[in-house]
XYZ file of C-alpha atoms in Angstrom:
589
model
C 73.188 -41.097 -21.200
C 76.021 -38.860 -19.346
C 76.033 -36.817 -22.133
C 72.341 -36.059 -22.633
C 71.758 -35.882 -18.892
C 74.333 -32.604 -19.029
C 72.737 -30.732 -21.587
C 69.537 -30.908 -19.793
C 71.087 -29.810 -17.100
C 72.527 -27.235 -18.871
C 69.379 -26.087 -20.858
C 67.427 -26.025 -17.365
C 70.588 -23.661 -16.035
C 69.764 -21.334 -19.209
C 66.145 -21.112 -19.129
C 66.580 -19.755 -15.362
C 68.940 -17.857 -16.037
C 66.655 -16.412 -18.698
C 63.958 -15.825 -16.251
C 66.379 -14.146 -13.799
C 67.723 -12.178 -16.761
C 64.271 -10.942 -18.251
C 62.945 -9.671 -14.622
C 65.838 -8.120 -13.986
C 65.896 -6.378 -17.363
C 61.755 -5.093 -16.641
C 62.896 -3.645 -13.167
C 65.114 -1.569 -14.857
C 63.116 -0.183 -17.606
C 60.466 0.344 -15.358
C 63.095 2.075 -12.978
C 64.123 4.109 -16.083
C 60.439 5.067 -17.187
C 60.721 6.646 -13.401
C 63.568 8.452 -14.120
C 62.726 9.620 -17.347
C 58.766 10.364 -16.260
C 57.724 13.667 -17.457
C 55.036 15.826 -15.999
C 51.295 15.853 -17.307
C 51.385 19.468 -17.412
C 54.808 20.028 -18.497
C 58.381 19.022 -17.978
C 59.535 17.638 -14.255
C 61.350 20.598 -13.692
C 60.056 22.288 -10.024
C 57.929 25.312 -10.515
C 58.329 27.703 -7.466
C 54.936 28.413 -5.879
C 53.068 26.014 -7.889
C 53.002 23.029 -6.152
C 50.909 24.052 -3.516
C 48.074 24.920 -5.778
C 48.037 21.327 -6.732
C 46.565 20.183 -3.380
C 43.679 22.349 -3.779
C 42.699 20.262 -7.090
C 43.826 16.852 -5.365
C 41.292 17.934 -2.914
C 38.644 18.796 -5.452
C 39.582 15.069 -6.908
C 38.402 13.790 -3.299
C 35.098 15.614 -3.300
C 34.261 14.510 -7.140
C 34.939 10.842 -5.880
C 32.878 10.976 -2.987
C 29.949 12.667 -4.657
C 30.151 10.190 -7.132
C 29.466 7.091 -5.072
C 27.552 8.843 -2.496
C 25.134 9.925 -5.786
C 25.173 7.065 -8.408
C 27.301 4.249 -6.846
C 26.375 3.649 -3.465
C 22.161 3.727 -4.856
C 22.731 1.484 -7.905
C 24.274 -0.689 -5.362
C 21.314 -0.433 -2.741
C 19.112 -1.339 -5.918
C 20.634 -4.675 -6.426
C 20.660 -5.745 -2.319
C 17.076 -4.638 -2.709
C 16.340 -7.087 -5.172
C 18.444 -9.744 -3.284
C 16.107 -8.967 -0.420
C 12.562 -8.951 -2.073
C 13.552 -12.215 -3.596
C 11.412 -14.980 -3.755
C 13.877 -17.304 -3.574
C 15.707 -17.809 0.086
C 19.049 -17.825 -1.019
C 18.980 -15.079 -3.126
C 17.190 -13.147 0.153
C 20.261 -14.283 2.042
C 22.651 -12.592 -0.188
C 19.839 -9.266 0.457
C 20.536 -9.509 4.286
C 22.179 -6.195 5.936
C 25.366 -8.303 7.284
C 26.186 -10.051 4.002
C 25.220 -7.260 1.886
C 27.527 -4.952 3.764
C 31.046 -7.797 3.200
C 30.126 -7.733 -0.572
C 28.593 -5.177 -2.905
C 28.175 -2.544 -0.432
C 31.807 -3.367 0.204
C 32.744 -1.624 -3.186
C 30.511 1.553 -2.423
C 32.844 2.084 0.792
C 36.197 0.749 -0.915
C 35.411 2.245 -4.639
C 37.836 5.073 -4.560
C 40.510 3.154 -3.481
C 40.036 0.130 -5.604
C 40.086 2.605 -8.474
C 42.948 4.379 -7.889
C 44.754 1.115 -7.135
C 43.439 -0.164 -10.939
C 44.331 3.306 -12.200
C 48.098 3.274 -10.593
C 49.098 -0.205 -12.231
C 48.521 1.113 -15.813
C 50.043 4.239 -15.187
C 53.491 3.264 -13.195
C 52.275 5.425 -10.308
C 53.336 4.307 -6.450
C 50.403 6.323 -5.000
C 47.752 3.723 -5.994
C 48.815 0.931 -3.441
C 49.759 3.482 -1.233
C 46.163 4.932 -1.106
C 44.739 1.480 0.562
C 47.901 0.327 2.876
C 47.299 4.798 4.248
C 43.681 4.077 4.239
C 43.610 0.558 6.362
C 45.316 2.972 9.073
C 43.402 5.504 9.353
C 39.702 3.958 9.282
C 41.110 1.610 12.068
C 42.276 4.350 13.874
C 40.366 7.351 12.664
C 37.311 6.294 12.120
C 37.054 4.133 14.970
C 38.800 6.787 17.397
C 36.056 9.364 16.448
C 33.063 6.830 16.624
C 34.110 6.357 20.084
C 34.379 9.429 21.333
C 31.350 10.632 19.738
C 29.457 7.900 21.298
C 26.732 9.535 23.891
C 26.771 6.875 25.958
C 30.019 7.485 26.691
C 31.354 3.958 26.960
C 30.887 1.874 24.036
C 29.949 -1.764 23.895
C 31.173 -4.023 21.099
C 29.000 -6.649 19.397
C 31.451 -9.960 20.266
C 30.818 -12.412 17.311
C 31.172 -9.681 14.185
C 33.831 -7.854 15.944
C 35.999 -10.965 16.360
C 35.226 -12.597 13.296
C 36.411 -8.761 11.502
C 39.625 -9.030 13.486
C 40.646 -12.538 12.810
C 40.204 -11.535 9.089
C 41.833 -8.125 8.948
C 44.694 -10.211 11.137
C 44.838 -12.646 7.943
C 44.378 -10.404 5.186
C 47.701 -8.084 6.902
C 49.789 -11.702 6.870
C 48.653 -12.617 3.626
C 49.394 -8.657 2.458
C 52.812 -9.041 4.118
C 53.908 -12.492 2.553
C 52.623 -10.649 -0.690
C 54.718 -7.961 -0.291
C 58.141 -9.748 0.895
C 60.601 -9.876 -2.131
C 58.486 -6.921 -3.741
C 56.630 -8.806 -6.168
C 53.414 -10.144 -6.876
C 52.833 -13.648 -8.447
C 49.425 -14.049 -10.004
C 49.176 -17.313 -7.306
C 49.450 -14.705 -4.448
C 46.770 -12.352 -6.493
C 44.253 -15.265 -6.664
C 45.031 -15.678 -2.791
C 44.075 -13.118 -1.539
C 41.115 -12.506 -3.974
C 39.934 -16.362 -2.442
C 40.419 -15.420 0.489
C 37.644 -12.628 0.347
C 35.630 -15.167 -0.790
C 36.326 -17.186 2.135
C 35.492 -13.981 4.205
C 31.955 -13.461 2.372
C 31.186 -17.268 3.321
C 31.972 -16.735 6.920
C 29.749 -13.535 6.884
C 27.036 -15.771 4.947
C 27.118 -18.516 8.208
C 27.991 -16.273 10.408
C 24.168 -16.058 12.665
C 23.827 -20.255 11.587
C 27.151 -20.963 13.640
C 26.667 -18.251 16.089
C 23.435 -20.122 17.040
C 24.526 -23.458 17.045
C 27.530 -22.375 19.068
C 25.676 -20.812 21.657
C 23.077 -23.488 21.600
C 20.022 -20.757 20.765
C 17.607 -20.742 18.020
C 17.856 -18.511 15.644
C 15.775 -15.612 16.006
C 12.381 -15.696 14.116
C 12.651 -12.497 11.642
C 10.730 -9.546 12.120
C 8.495 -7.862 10.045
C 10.835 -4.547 9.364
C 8.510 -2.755 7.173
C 9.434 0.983 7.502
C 6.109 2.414 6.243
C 4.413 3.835 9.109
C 1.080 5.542 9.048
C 0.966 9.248 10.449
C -1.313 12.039 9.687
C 0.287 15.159 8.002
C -1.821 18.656 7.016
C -4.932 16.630 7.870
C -3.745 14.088 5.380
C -3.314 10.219 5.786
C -0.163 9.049 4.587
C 2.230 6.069 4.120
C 5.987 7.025 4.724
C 9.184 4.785 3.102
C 12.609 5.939 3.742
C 15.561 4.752 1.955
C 19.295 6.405 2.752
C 21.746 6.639 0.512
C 25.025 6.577 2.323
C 28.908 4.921 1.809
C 29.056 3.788 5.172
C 24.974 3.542 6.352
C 24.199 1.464 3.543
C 25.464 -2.185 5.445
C 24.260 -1.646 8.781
C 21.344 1.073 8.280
C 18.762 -0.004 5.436
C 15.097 1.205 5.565
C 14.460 -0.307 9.268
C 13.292 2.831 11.020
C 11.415 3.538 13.977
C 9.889 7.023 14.031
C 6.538 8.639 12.486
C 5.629 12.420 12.016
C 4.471 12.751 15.901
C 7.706 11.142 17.045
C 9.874 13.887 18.485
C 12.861 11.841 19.933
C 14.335 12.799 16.502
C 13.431 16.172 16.594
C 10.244 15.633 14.024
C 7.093 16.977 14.953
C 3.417 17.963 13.188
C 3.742 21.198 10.764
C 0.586 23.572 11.731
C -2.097 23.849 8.359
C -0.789 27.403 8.783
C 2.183 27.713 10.538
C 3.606 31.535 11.507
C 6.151 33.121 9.511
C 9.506 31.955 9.883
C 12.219 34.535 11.481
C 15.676 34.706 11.434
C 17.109 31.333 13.210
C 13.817 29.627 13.256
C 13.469 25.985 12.370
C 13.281 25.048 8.592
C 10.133 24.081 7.484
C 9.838 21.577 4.198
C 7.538 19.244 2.832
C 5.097 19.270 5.702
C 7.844 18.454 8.295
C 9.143 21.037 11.333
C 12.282 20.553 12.776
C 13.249 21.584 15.815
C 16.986 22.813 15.413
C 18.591 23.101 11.939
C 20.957 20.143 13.082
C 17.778 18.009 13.684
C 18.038 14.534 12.382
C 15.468 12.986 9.819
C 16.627 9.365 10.341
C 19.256 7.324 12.595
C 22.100 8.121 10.206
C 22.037 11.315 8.588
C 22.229 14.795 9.753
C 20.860 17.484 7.846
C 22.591 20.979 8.066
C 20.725 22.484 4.631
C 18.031 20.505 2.877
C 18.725 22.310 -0.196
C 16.887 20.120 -3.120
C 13.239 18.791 -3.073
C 12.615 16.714 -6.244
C 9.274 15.727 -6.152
C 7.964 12.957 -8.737
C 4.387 12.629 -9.122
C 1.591 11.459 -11.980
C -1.367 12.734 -10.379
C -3.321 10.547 -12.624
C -1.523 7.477 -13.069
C -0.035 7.454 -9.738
C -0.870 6.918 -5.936
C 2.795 7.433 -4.682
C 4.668 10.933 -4.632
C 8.739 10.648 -4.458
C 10.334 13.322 -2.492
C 14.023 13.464 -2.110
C 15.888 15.656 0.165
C 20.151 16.143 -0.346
C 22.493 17.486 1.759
C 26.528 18.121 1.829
C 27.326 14.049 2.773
C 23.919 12.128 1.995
C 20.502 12.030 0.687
C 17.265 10.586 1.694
C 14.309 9.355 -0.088
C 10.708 9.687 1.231
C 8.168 7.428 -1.073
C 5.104 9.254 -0.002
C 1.789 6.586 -0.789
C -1.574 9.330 -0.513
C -4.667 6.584 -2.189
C -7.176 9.489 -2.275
C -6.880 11.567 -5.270
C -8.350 14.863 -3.608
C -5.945 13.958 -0.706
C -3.072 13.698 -3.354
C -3.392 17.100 -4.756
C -3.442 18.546 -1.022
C -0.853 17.281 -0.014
C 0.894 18.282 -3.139
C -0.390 21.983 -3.026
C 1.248 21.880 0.924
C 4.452 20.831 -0.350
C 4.528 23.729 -2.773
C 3.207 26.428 -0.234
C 5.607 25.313 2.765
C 9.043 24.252 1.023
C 12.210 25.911 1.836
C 12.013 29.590 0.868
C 14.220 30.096 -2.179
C 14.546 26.306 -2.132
C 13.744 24.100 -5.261
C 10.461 23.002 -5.897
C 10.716 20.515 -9.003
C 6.972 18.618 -10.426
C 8.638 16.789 -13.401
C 9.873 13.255 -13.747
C 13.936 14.167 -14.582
C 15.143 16.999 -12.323
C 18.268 16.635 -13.625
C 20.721 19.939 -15.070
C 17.033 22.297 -13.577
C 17.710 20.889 -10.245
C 21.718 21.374 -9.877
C 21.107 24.954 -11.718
C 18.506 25.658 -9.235
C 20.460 24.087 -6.116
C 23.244 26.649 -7.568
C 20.898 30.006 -6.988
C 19.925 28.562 -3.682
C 23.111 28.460 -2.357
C 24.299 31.534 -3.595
C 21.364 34.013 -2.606
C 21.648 35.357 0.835
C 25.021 33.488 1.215
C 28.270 34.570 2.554
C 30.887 34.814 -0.256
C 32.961 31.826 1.222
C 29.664 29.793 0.517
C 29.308 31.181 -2.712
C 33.297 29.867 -3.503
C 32.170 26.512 -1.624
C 29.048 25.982 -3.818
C 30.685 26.701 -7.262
C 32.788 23.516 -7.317
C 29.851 21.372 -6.480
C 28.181 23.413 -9.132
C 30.361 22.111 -11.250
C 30.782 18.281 -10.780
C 26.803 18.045 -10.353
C 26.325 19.184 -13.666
C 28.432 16.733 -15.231
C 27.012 13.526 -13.316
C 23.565 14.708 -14.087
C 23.892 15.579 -17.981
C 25.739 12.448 -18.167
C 23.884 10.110 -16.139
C 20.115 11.443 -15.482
C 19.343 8.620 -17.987
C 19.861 6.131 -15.494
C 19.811 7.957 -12.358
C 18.319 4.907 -9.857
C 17.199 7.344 -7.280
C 14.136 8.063 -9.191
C 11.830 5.208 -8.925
C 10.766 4.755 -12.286
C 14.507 4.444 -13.494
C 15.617 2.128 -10.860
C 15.562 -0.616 -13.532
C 18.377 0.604 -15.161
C 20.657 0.144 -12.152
C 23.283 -1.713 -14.158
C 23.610 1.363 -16.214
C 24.222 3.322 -13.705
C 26.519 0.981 -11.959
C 28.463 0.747 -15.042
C 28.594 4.903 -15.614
C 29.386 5.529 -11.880
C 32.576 3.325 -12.372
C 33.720 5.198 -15.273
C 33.579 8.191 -13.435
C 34.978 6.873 -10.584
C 37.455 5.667 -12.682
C 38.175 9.188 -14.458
C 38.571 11.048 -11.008
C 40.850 8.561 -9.810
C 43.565 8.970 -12.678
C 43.051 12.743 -12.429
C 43.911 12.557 -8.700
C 47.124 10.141 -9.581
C 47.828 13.119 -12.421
C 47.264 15.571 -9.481
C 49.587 13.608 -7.075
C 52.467 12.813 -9.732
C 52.143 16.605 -10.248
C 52.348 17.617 -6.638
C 55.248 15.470 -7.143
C 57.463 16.975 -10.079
C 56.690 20.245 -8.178
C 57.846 19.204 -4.548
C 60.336 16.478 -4.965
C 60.706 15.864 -1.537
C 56.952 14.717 -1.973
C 57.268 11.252 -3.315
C 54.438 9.778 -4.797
C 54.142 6.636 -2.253
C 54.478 9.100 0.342
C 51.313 10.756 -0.822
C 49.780 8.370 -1.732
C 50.230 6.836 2.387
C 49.087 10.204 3.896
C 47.069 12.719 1.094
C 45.467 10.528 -1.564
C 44.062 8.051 1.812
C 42.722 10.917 3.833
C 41.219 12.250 1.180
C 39.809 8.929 -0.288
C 38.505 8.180 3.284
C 37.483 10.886 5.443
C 33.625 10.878 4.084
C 33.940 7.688 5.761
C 35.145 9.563 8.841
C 32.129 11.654 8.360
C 29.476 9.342 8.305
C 30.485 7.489 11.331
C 30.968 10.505 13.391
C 27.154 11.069 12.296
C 26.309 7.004 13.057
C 28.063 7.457 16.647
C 26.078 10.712 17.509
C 23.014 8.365 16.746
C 24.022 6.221 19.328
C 25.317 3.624 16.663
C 29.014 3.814 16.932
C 29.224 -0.155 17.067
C 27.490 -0.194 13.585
C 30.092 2.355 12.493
C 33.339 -0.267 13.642
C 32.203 -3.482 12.398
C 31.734 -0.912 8.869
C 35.317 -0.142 9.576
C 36.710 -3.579 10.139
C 34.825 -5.041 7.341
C 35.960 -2.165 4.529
C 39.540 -2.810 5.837
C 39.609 -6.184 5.138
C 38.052 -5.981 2.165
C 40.088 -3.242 1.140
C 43.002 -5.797 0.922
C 40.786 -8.679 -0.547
C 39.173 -6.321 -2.834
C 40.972 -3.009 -3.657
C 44.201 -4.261 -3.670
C 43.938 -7.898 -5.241
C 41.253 -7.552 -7.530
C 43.216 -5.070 -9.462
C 46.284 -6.714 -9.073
C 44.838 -9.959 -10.763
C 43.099 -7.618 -13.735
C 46.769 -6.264 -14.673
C 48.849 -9.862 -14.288
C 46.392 -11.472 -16.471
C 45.324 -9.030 -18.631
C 48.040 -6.135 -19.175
C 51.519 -7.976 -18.089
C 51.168 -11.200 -19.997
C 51.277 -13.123 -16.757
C 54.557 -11.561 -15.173
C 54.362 -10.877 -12.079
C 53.908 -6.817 -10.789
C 56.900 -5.387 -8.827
C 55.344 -3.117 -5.922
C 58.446 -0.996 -5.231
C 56.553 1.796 -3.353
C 58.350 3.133 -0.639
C 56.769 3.351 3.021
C 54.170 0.028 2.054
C 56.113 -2.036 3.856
C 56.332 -0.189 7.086
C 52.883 0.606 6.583
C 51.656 -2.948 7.046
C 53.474 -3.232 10.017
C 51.805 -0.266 11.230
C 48.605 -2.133 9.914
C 49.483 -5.161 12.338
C 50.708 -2.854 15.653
C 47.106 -0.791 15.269
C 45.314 -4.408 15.189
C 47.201 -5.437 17.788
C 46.379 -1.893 19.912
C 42.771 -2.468 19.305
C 42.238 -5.625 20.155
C 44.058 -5.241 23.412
C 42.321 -2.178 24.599
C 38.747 -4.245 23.698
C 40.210 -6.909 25.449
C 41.569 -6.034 28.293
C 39.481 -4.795 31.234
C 40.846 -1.402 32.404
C 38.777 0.899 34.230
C 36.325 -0.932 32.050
C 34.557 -4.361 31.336
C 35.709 -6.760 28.249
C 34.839 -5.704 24.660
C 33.772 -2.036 25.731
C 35.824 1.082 24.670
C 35.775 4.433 26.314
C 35.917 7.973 25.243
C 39.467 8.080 26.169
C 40.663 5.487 23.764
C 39.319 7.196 20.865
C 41.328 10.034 22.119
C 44.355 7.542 22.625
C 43.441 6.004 18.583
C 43.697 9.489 17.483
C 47.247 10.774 18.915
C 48.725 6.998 17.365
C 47.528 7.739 14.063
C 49.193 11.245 14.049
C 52.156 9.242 15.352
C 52.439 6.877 12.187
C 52.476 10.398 10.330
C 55.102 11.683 12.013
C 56.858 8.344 11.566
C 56.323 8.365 7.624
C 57.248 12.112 7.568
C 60.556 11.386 9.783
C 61.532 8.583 7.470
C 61.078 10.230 4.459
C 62.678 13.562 5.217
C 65.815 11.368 6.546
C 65.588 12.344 10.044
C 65.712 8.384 11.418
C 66.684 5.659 9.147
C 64.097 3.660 7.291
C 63.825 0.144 8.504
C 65.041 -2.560 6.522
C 62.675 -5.562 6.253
C-alpha cells in the first residue's frame, strides 16, 4: 500500500509540475512573438517622421467606428427594442422598456467599439484591446459626466436616487470582480463566466428595478402613459401626423420616440413655414421640408442638435402609400420623420412643398434606396460654396459612406420597408465594426514600431479610448444642453459597467473556449492594473461629491464639479504619461 500510495503521490507531483511547466513555456512564446513582432507595413525598425502620420489614420479608424454604429448598429438595434415594445406579450414588452433596453442591447450600440477591439486584440496578441475599455471606464465617468454637468442649464444638477445607486453599487462590483480578475495576470475561464453572470445579474436588477422601488417605498406603481409621439399639426395648409424616431449611441436608452413638441411649438425653436416664405439671405434660418428654424443651432428634438441638415431622403408610393419617410442626417445623428398625409391631393402637396422649399443645393431624393445617389450627392453639397478645410473634412466621410451604403443599402433598417431585415444589418454592422477595429489595432501597433516609447497598452489607455468614446462625450454634452444631463449619467454608469460585463468578458470567454483550448489568457498589459485603481478612486470621487452636501443638497452636482471631474481625468494622464516615460516609479501591485 506504501508503495502505491508514493507513486501517486509522485504522479500528482508530475502532472503539476506539467501544468506549471506548460504555462510557463506559453508566456514565453507569447513574450517572444512580442519580441519578434514585425510591423504590418514593414519591418519594426523606427521611421523618422512617420509615426505621426499614423494618428491621423487612428483617428480616421475612430470616425469609421462611430459612423458605423451611429448608421447601421445603433438602428438595427432600436428595431429589435421596438419589437420588444409593440409586443403582445407583457414580458416580451418588458424587455422593450427604455430602462431595460438601455442595460442590454442598446448596451452594445454604446460599448460596440470597445467590445470589438477587445475581441480583435485577443487574436492578434495586441495589449491595446483591454486597454481601450479599462481608458474608456475613466473617462466616461469622468468626462462624460464632468461635461454633462457643466453643460447643464440649470446649473445645479439633480440625480435620480434609485438608478444612480443601483449603477454605482454595480460599477463598484464589476471594478472588484475586474481587479480579482486581473491579480496574478491571468484569466481562468471560471472568472470569464463571472463576470459575464454577473451582467446578467445586473440586467435582472434593471428588469425589477421600478417593482422593488415601489414596494420599497410603499407606492403603486405608476399607471403607464399613453406616449404616442404622433401629434397632429397643420403644415402648408396641410393636416399631418408626425413620428420621430432618433438614432443615437447614447439617446437611444433614455430618449426613444416620447416627444413633446408639434410644428407651432417654438420652445424648440420650430415654428410654421409661410406657403411662400421670402428669399433666404446670407445667415438666415434654414428652411427644409416645411419646417423654419430659428437659429442654425436650433434643435429638432430633446437630443440632437442640428448644425447642417445636409440629406433629405424622402420615401414615398404615392399610390400605394399614405405615409411619406423623411430623414434628416447630420455630423453625430440622424432623425426620422414618418410623415402620415390620408388625402391623396393633400399627399402630392405636401410632396411638391418639400421639393420647392428643401435646402438649396441640398439633396432631394423620391426613390425607395437612396443609397451610393445620396452619399454622392451629400458629397457636392458639402463641397459647393465650402471653405477648403470643409472640402478636406467632407472627403473622408465621402469615403466611408460609400462603402457602408454599397455594402449594406440591402438591409439598411432606417428605411421602413427594410426594417425587417434588421438581423442583416445587425450582422453586417458587426463585421464592419469588426474590420475598423483591427485596422485601428494595425494603426496603434504601427504608431508603435514607429515611436517606441509609445507602447501599445499605453495607447491603447489614452488614444484608442478617447477616440472609441468621445461621440459619447458628444452626445451627452448635446443631452445636458437639453436639460437632460441626468439621462446622460445613468447612460454613463450603465455603459461602464457593462463595459466590464460585456466588452471585456464576453470576449474573453469567446477566445478561452474557442481559440485557446481552454487555457487560460495572460493579460500582461502594462498600466491595466493601475488603471482599475484609478477606476475605483474616480467611483469613490463621485460618489462622495453626490453624497456629501457641500454648498449643495444630497445627490445634486454643480457646475464646479464637472470642472473638478475634468482637471482629475487630465491628472490620471499625466500619471500614465509619468509612469511610462520613467519619471516616478510604477507601482507594484
Amino acid at each position: 500500500f506504501g508503495s502505491s500510495s508514493s507513486e501517486g503521490s509522485s504522479e500528482a507531483l508530475n502532472s503539476l509540475f506539467q501544468v506549471v511547466v506548460d504555462r510557463s513555456t506559453r508566456l514565453d512564446q507569447m513574450e517572444m512573438l512580442d519580441e519578434q513582432r514585425m510591423c504590418f507595413f514593414g519591418t519594426s525598425e523606427p521611421h523618422k517622421g512617420i509615426g505621426g502620420v499614423w494618428f491621423i489614420f487612428i483617428g480616421y479608424m475612430f470616425f469609421c467606428q462611430h459612423h458605423v454604429c451611429d448608421s447601421y448598429f445603433v438602428p438595427a438595434i432600436n428595431v429589435f427594442v421596438d419589437k420588444m415594445r409593440n409586443s403582445p406579450h407583457k414580458a416580451l414588452r418588458k424587455w422593450g422598456e427604455d430602462a431595460v433596453a438601455g442595460a442590454t442591447i442598446c448596451a452594445l450600440g454604446c460599448n460596440g467599439p470597445e467590445l470589438f477591439a477587445n475581441l480583435i486584440s485577443l487574436f492578434t496578441h495586441s495589449d491595446a484591446g483591454i486597454g481601450v475599455v479599462v481608458g474608456s471606464e475613466i473617462f466616461n465617468l469622468l468626462v462624460i459626466i464632468g461635461c454633462a454637468t457643466m453643460c447643464n442649464p440649470a446649473g445645479v444638477l439633480t440625480l435620480e436616487r434609485t438608478p444612480f445607486t443601483r449603477d454605482c453599487l454595480f460599477y463598484l462590483l464589476s471594478i472588484i470582480l475586474l481587479g480579482f480578475t486581473l491579480a496574478d495576470g491571468y484569466v481562468e475561464w471560471y472568472e470569464a463566466l463571472m463576470l459575464l453572470g454577473a451582467a446578467v445579474l445586473y440586467v435582472t436588477s434593471v428588469y425589477f428595478t421600478s417593482t422593488l422601488e415601489a414596494q420599497i417605498l410603499a407606492k403603486p406603481l405608476l399607471v403607464e402613459e399613453d406616449n404616442d409621439p404622433r401629434q397632429k399639426a397643420r403644415m402648408h395648409g396641410v393636416n399631418i401626423k408626425v413620428e420621430e424616431c432618433f438614432h443615437s449611441r447614447m439617446a437611444d436608452a433614455h430618449n426613444r420616440a416620447v416627444v413633446e413638441w408639434n410644428v407651432d411649438a417654438t420652445e424648440a425653436g420650430i415654428v410654421n413655414q409661410p406657403l411662400e416664405p421670402a428669399p433666404e439671405g446670407p445667415g438666415d434660418a434654414r428652411t427644409s421640408v416645411g419646417l423654419q428654424f430659428e437659429n442654425p443651432n436650433s434643435l429638432l428634438g430633446p437630443i440632437l442638435q442640428y448644425k447642417d441638415l445636409r440629406e433629405v431622403v424622402v420615401d414615398a408610393d404615392q399610390h400605394k402609400m399614405g405615409a411619406i419617410r423623411l430623414e434628416f442626417s447630420n455630423q453625430l445623428q440622424s432623425v426620422t420623420l414618418k410623415v402620415t398625409v390620408p388625402d391623396p391631393n393633400d399627399r402630392m402637396l405636401f410632396l411638391a412643398n418639400i421639393k420647392k422649399y428643401s435646402l438649396k443645393n441640398g439633396t432631394y431624393i423620391h426613390d425607395y434606396d437612396a443609397t451610393v445617389l445620396g452619399a454622392c450627392k451629400d458629397l457636392k453639397h458639402h463641397l459647393m460654396g465650402k471653405s477648403w478645410v470643409m472640402r478636406f473634412v467632407a472627403f473622408p466621410e465621402f469615403c466611408v459612406d460609400v462603402l457602408l451604403k454599397s455594402t449594406l443599402f440591402m438591409v439598411d433598417v432606417k428605411q421602413i420597408e427594410k426594417q425587417g431585415r434588421w438581423p442583416l444589418c445587425f450582422v453586417g454592422a458587426m463585421f464592419w465594426l469588426a474590420f475598423f477595429s483591427w485596422l485601428m489595432l494595425v494603426v496603434a501597433n504601427e504608431i508603435n514600431c514607429n515611436i517606441p516609447v509609445l507602447s501599445n497598452a499605453f495607447l491603447g489607455i489614452t488614444v484608442c479610448a478617447v477616440g472609441t468614446s468621445f461621440p459619447n462625450a458628444v452626445a451627452s454634452i448635446l443631452m445636458a444642453k437639453q436639460n437632460q444631463p441626468a439621462a446622460a449619467i445613468a447612460n454613463a454608469l450603465g455603459s461602464n459597467v457593462q463595459n466590464v460585463f460585456l466588452a471585456m468578458a464576453l470576449p474573453w470567454v469567446i477566445y478561452i473556449f474557442g481559440a485557446s483550448g481552454m487555457q487560460p489568457y495572460h493579460a500582461k498589459a502594462a498600466g491595466v492594473k493601475e488603471g482599475v485603481v484609478w477606476m475605483m478612486g474616480t467611483l469613490l470621487i463621485l460618489v462622495f461629491c453626490a453624497v456629501v452636501p457641500v454648498f449643495k443638497k444630497p445627490c445634486q452636482l454643480s457646475k464646479s464639479y464637472g470642472v473638478f471631474f475634468i482637471f482629475v481625468y487630465f491628472a490620471y494622464l499625466v500619471d500614465s504619461g509619468g509612469e511610462l516615460f520613467g519619471f516616478w516609479p510604477r507601482p507594484t501591485f
